[in-house]
PDB file of C-alpha atoms in Angstrom:
ATOM      1  CA  PRO A1269     -98.185 125.676 -30.288  1.00 35.00           C
ATOM      2  CA  ARG A1270     -97.379 128.803 -32.308  1.00 42.00           C
ATOM      3  CA  THR A1271     -97.598 128.686 -36.085  1.00 59.00           C
ATOM      4  CA  CYS A1272     -95.844 130.552 -38.885  1.00 69.00           C
ATOM      5  CA  TRP A1273     -98.825 132.850 -39.347  1.00 59.00           C
ATOM      6  CA  SER A1274     -98.643 134.219 -35.812  1.00 56.00           C
ATOM      7  CA  ARG A1275     -96.361 137.138 -34.944  1.00 48.00           C
ATOM      8  CA  SER A1276     -94.048 135.010 -32.782  1.00 45.00           C
ATOM      9  CA  ALA A1277     -93.548 132.129 -35.161  1.00 43.00           C
ATOM     10  CA  ARG A1278     -92.348 128.580 -34.826  1.00 44.00           C
ATOM     11  CA  ARG A1279     -92.712 125.801 -37.347  1.00 43.00           C
ATOM     12  CA  PRO A1280     -95.677 123.479 -36.910  1.00 46.00           C
ATOM     13  CA  ALA A1281     -94.734 119.964 -35.809  1.00 41.00           C
ATOM     14  CA  PRO A1282     -93.871 117.995 -38.998  1.00 42.00           C
ATOM     15  CA  GLU A1283     -95.981 115.025 -37.972  1.00 44.00           C
ATOM     16  CA  LYS A1284     -99.069 117.231 -37.706  1.00 57.00           C
ATOM     17  CA  THR A1285     -98.779 119.295 -40.905  1.00 66.00           C
ATOM     18  CA  THR A1286     -97.730 118.029 -44.326  1.00 80.00           C
ATOM     19  CA  VAL A1287     -96.499 120.349 -47.087  1.00 80.00           C
ATOM     20  CA  ALA A1288     -99.503 119.355 -49.222  1.00 84.00           C
ATOM     21  CA  ASP A1289    -101.891 120.153 -46.368  1.00 86.00           C
ATOM     22  CA  LEU A1290    -100.225 123.484 -45.755  1.00 87.00           C
ATOM     23  CA  THR A1291    -100.038 124.588 -49.403  1.00 89.00           C
ATOM     24  CA  SER A1292    -103.643 123.531 -50.067  1.00 92.00           C
ATOM     25  CA  ARG A1293    -104.641 126.224 -47.563  1.00 94.00           C
ATOM     26  CA  LEU A1294    -102.722 129.035 -49.322  1.00 97.00           C
ATOM     27  CA  SER A1295    -104.075 131.675 -51.669  1.00 97.00           C
ATOM     28  CA  LEU A1296    -103.071 134.981 -53.202  1.00 98.00           C
ATOM     29  CA  GLN A1297    -105.010 138.168 -52.530  1.00 98.00           C
ATOM     30  CA  PRO A1298    -104.670 141.633 -54.065  1.00 97.00           C
ATOM     31  CA  VAL A1299    -102.699 144.381 -52.381  1.00 98.00           C
ATOM     32  CA  SER A1300    -103.967 147.926 -51.780  1.00 98.00           C
ATOM     33  CA  GLN A1301    -102.095 151.149 -51.025  1.00 97.00           C
ATOM     34  CA  ASP A1302    -103.342 150.875 -47.423  1.00 98.00           C
ATOM     35  CA  ASP A1303    -101.295 147.686 -46.964  1.00 98.00           C
ATOM     36  CA  PHE A1304     -97.913 149.436 -47.177  1.00 98.00           C
ATOM     37  CA  GLU A1305     -97.090 149.636 -43.442  1.00 97.00           C
ATOM     38  CA  ALA A1306     -98.027 146.010 -42.732  1.00 97.00           C
ATOM     39  CA  MET A1307     -96.035 144.855 -45.752  1.00 97.00           C
ATOM     40  CA  LEU A1308     -93.054 146.953 -44.679  1.00 96.00           C
ATOM     41  CA  ALA A1309     -93.129 145.288 -41.251  1.00 95.00           C
ATOM     42  CA  LEU A1310     -93.272 141.861 -42.889  1.00 95.00           C
ATOM     43  CA  ARG A1311     -90.384 142.741 -45.249  1.00 93.00           C
ATOM     44  CA  ILE A1312     -88.247 143.914 -42.324  1.00 93.00           C
ATOM     45  CA  ASP A1313     -89.119 140.742 -40.399  1.00 91.00           C
ATOM     46  CA  ALA A1314     -88.070 138.593 -43.377  1.00 90.00           C
ATOM     47  CA  MET A1315     -84.942 140.556 -44.386  1.00 87.00           C
ATOM     48  CA  GLN A1316     -83.421 142.058 -41.267  1.00 88.00           C
ATOM     49  CA  SER A1317     -81.039 139.209 -40.374  1.00 85.00           C
ATOM     50  CA  SER A1318     -79.760 138.892 -43.974  1.00 80.00           C
ATOM     51  CA  LEU A1319     -79.244 142.652 -44.226  1.00 81.00           C
ATOM     52  CA  GLU A1320     -77.468 142.747 -40.866  1.00 85.00           C
ATOM     53  CA  ARG A1321     -75.127 139.942 -42.032  1.00 81.00           C
ATOM     54  CA  VAL A1322     -73.863 142.196 -44.851  1.00 73.00           C
ATOM     55  CA  GLY A1323     -73.931 145.351 -42.710  1.00 81.00           C
ATOM     56  CA  ARG A1324     -76.800 146.933 -44.653  1.00 81.00           C
ATOM     57  CA  PHE A1325     -79.849 146.980 -42.369  1.00 87.00           C
ATOM     58  CA  SER A1326     -81.618 150.291 -41.969  1.00 88.00           C
ATOM     59  CA  ALA A1327     -85.329 150.644 -41.271  1.00 88.00           C
ATOM     60  CA  GLN A1328     -85.359 153.860 -43.322  1.00 91.00           C
ATOM     61  CA  SER A1329     -83.654 152.180 -46.307  1.00 90.00           C
ATOM     62  CA  SER A1330     -86.135 149.308 -46.081  1.00 91.00           C
ATOM     63  CA  ARG A1331     -89.000 151.803 -46.201  1.00 94.00           C
ATOM     64  CA  GLU A1332     -87.488 153.644 -49.182  1.00 95.00           C
ATOM     65  CA  ARG A1333     -86.783 150.451 -51.151  1.00 92.00           C
ATOM     66  CA  LEU A1334     -90.289 149.080 -50.667  1.00 95.00           C
ATOM     67  CA  ALA A1335     -91.855 152.464 -51.469  1.00 96.00           C
ATOM     68  CA  ALA A1336     -89.836 152.695 -54.696  1.00 95.00           C
ATOM     69  CA  SER A1337     -91.199 149.364 -55.938  1.00 95.00           C
ATOM     70  CA  PHE A1338     -94.677 149.425 -54.392  1.00 97.00           C
ATOM     71  CA  ALA A1339     -96.816 148.702 -57.457  1.00 97.00           C
ATOM     72  CA  VAL A1340    -100.042 147.187 -56.143  1.00 97.00           C
ATOM     73  CA  GLN A1341    -101.154 146.024 -59.586  1.00 98.00           C
ATOM     74  CA  HIS A1342     -98.216 143.558 -59.584  1.00 98.00           C
ATOM     75  CA  MET A1343     -98.315 142.521 -55.912  1.00 98.00           C
ATOM     76  CA  HIS A1344    -100.165 139.803 -54.024  1.00 98.00           C
ATOM     77  CA  HIS A1345    -100.452 138.852 -50.378  1.00 98.00           C
ATOM     78  CA  ILE A1346     -99.659 135.219 -49.631  1.00 98.00           C
ATOM     79  CA  VAL A1347    -102.517 134.206 -47.376  1.00 97.00           C
ATOM     80  CA  PHE A1348    -103.111 131.165 -45.161  1.00 95.00           C
ATOM     81  CA  ASP A1349    -106.668 129.982 -44.476  1.00 93.00           C
ATOM     82  CA  GLY A1350    -108.190 132.960 -46.281  1.00 93.00           C
ATOM     83  CA  ASP A1351    -107.268 135.666 -43.768  1.00 93.00           C
ATOM     84  CA  LYS A1352    -103.757 135.217 -42.340  1.00 94.00           C
ATOM     85  CA  ARG A1353    -101.238 137.242 -44.333  1.00 96.00           C
ATOM     86  CA  ILE A1354     -97.937 135.405 -44.093  1.00 96.00           C
ATOM     87  CA  GLY A1355     -96.020 136.919 -46.993  1.00 97.00           C
ATOM     88  CA  PHE A1356     -96.156 138.723 -50.287  1.00 98.00           C
ATOM     89  CA  ILE A1357     -94.938 138.405 -53.846  1.00 98.00           C
ATOM     90  CA  SER A1358     -94.407 140.970 -56.588  1.00 98.00           C
ATOM     91  CA  LEU A1359     -93.974 139.996 -60.238  1.00 98.00           C
ATOM     92  CA  LYS A1360     -93.849 142.761 -62.816  1.00 97.00           C
ATOM     93  CA  PRO A1361     -92.836 143.177 -66.453  1.00 97.00           C
ATOM     94  CA  GLU A1362     -89.231 144.044 -67.204  1.00 97.00           C
ATOM     95  CA  GLY A1363     -88.537 144.759 -70.843  1.00 95.00           C
ATOM     96  CA  ASP A1364     -90.124 142.644 -73.549  1.00 95.00           C
ATOM     97  CA  ASN A1365     -88.850 139.222 -72.525  1.00 96.00           C
ATOM     98  CA  ALA A1366     -88.808 139.044 -68.745  1.00 98.00           C
ATOM     99  CA  LEU A1367     -90.696 139.445 -65.510  1.00 98.00           C
ATOM    100  CA  ARG A1368     -88.983 140.835 -62.404  1.00 98.00           C
ATOM    101  CA  LEU A1369     -89.616 138.975 -59.163  1.00 98.00           C
ATOM    102  CA  ASP A1370     -89.193 142.084 -57.030  1.00 95.00           C
ATOM    103  CA  HIS A1371     -90.396 140.615 -53.768  1.00 95.00           C
ATOM    104  CA  LEU A1372     -90.982 137.178 -52.314  1.00 97.00           C
ATOM    105  CA  TYR A1373     -91.056 137.530 -48.553  1.00 95.00           C
ATOM    106  CA  LEU A1374     -92.414 135.204 -45.903  1.00 95.00           C
ATOM    107  CA  ARG A1375     -92.930 135.937 -42.243  1.00 94.00           C
ATOM    108  CA  THR A1376     -90.195 134.524 -39.998  1.00 89.00           C
ATOM    109  CA  GLY A1377     -90.963 130.885 -39.287  1.00 87.00           C
ATOM    110  CA  CYS A1378     -92.742 130.334 -42.587  1.00 91.00           C
ATOM    111  CA  GLN A1379     -89.566 129.538 -44.531  1.00 85.00           C
ATOM    112  CA  GLY A1380     -88.755 125.904 -45.202  1.00 88.00           C
ATOM    113  CA  LEU A1381     -92.400 124.799 -45.194  1.00 91.00           C
ATOM    114  CA  GLY A1382     -93.003 124.764 -48.973  1.00 93.00           C
ATOM    115  CA  ILE A1383     -94.765 128.144 -49.024  1.00 95.00           C
ATOM    116  CA  GLY A1384     -92.001 129.915 -50.957  1.00 96.00           C
ATOM    117  CA  GLU A1385     -91.948 127.101 -53.499  1.00 96.00           C
ATOM    118  CA  TRP A1386     -95.722 127.353 -53.834  1.00 97.00           C
ATOM    119  CA  ALA A1387     -95.455 131.106 -54.532  1.00 98.00           C
ATOM    120  CA  LEU A1388     -92.536 130.615 -56.927  1.00 98.00           C
ATOM    121  CA  ASN A1389     -94.522 127.975 -58.837  1.00 97.00           C
ATOM    122  CA  TRP A1390     -97.279 130.567 -59.258  1.00 98.00           C
ATOM    123  CA  ALA A1391     -94.709 133.047 -60.637  1.00 98.00           C
ATOM    124  CA  LYS A1392     -93.323 130.411 -63.024  1.00 98.00           C
ATOM    125  CA  ALA A1393     -96.852 129.652 -64.266  1.00 97.00           C
ATOM    126  CA  GLN A1394     -97.349 133.365 -65.000  1.00 98.00           C
ATOM    127  CA  ALA A1395     -94.010 133.451 -66.859  1.00 98.00           C
ATOM    128  CA  ARG A1396     -94.875 130.338 -68.890  1.00 97.00           C
ATOM    129  CA  GLN A1397     -98.228 131.829 -69.919  1.00 97.00           C
ATOM    130  CA  GLN A1398     -96.441 134.944 -71.160  1.00 96.00           C
ATOM    131  CA  GLY A1399     -93.392 133.158 -72.583  1.00 97.00           C
ATOM    132  CA  LYS A1400     -91.057 135.247 -70.405  1.00 97.00           C
ATOM    133  CA  ASP A1401     -88.044 134.590 -68.192  1.00 98.00           C
ATOM    134  CA  ILE A1402     -87.990 135.580 -64.517  1.00 98.00           C
ATOM    135  CA  LEU A1403     -85.272 137.833 -63.120  1.00 98.00           C
ATOM    136  CA  VAL A1404     -84.539 138.094 -59.413  1.00 98.00           C
ATOM    137  CA  THR A1405     -81.872 139.805 -57.318  1.00 96.00           C
ATOM    138  CA  THR A1406     -80.866 138.511 -53.892  1.00 93.00           C
ATOM    139  CA  LEU A1407     -78.456 139.529 -51.186  1.00 87.00           C
ATOM    140  CA  VAL A1408     -75.043 137.922 -50.904  1.00 87.00           C
ATOM    141  CA  GLU A1409     -75.080 135.469 -47.966  1.00 83.00           C
ATOM    142  CA  SER A1410     -78.881 135.208 -48.010  1.00 85.00           C
ATOM    143  CA  ASP A1411     -80.511 131.786 -47.722  1.00 86.00           C
ATOM    144  CA  SER A1412     -82.567 132.780 -50.769  1.00 91.00           C
ATOM    145  CA  ASN A1413     -79.537 132.123 -53.016  1.00 94.00           C
ATOM    146  CA  ARG A1414     -79.793 128.376 -52.401  1.00 94.00           C
ATOM    147  CA  PHE A1415     -83.576 128.549 -52.786  1.00 96.00           C
ATOM    148  CA  TYR A1416     -83.427 130.070 -56.275  1.00 97.00           C
ATOM    149  CA  LEU A1417     -80.611 127.790 -57.463  1.00 97.00           C
ATOM    150  CA  ARG A1418     -82.573 124.772 -56.222  1.00 96.00           C
ATOM    151  CA  HIS A1419     -85.587 125.946 -58.246  1.00 97.00           C
ATOM    152  CA  GLY A1420     -83.854 126.238 -61.608  1.00 96.00           C
ATOM    153  CA  PHE A1421     -82.524 129.802 -61.548  1.00 98.00           C
ATOM    154  CA  GLU A1422     -79.060 130.452 -62.995  1.00 98.00           C
ATOM    155  CA  LYS A1423     -76.663 132.987 -61.555  1.00 97.00           C
ATOM    156  CA  GLU A1424     -76.005 135.742 -64.083  1.00 97.00           C
ATOM    157  CA  GLY A1425     -73.682 137.912 -62.037  1.00 96.00           C
ATOM    158  CA  ALA A1426     -73.126 139.905 -58.894  1.00 95.00           C
ATOM    159  CA  ASP A1427     -72.256 143.431 -57.891  1.00 93.00           C
ATOM    160  CA  GLY A1428     -71.630 144.662 -54.374  1.00 87.00           C
ATOM    161  CA  VAL A1429     -74.069 142.879 -52.092  1.00 86.00           C
ATOM    162  CA  ASP A1430     -76.444 141.835 -54.896  1.00 92.00           C
ATOM    163  CA  VAL A1431     -76.573 138.529 -56.776  1.00 96.00           C
ATOM    164  CA  HIS A1432     -78.569 138.379 -60.038  1.00 98.00           C
ATOM    165  CA  TYR A1433     -80.422 135.277 -61.237  1.00 98.00           C
ATOM    166  CA  ARG A1434     -82.537 134.281 -64.237  1.00 98.00           C
ATOM    167  CA  TRP A1435     -85.048 131.486 -64.683  1.00 98.00           C
ATOM    168  CA  ARG A1436     -85.362 130.688 -68.367  1.00 97.00           C
ATOM    169  CA  VAL A1437     -88.779 129.706 -69.585  1.00 95.00           C
ATOM    170  CA  SER A1438     -87.091 128.193 -72.667  1.00 89.00           C
ATOM    171  CA  ALA A1439     -85.001 125.853 -70.473  1.00 75.00           C
ATOM    172  CA  GLU A1440     -88.083 124.130 -69.031  1.00 69.00           C
ATOM    173  CA  GLY A1441     -87.822 120.389 -69.534  1.00 59.00           C
ATOM    174  CA  VAL A1442     -84.288 120.564 -70.986  1.00 51.00           C
ATOM    175  CA  CYS A1443     -81.780 118.172 -69.391  1.00 49.00           C
TER     176      CYS A1443
END
């Protein structure tokens, strides 16, 4: 059977792969300038259907947006079994009190397996160490809106096709 780390992805059979088994095989690896094209293809794979839903998909715009925020010192590949790049995450400083989660993309078929949560937990750990909140912007009608709300982010506002969220490090453990 195909797996989420292959180009034509399907979810592994639930009875064969547990979330704990899957996430124990994940790691983060540094990004280099040479990775841009592969990361662009992955971003398009992850975002195209959401962008098409709001009438905003353009391969050229996707290239320009990624290029504008391509800061390798703040980016990491999400890797399965040490060599299969299945996503990427970017977390960079924004002002004195926050980190911007610019990118958290997973290859089609890798969503819903606990991989995004694993990566988000890494980002939250970085934020806790620095005593900073996390800011993220999503697309209206994207499945990522439910994901961030489910993981403790609060909606701060919206404009056009963008929805803005904040995870407050100070709210950790508060009922």
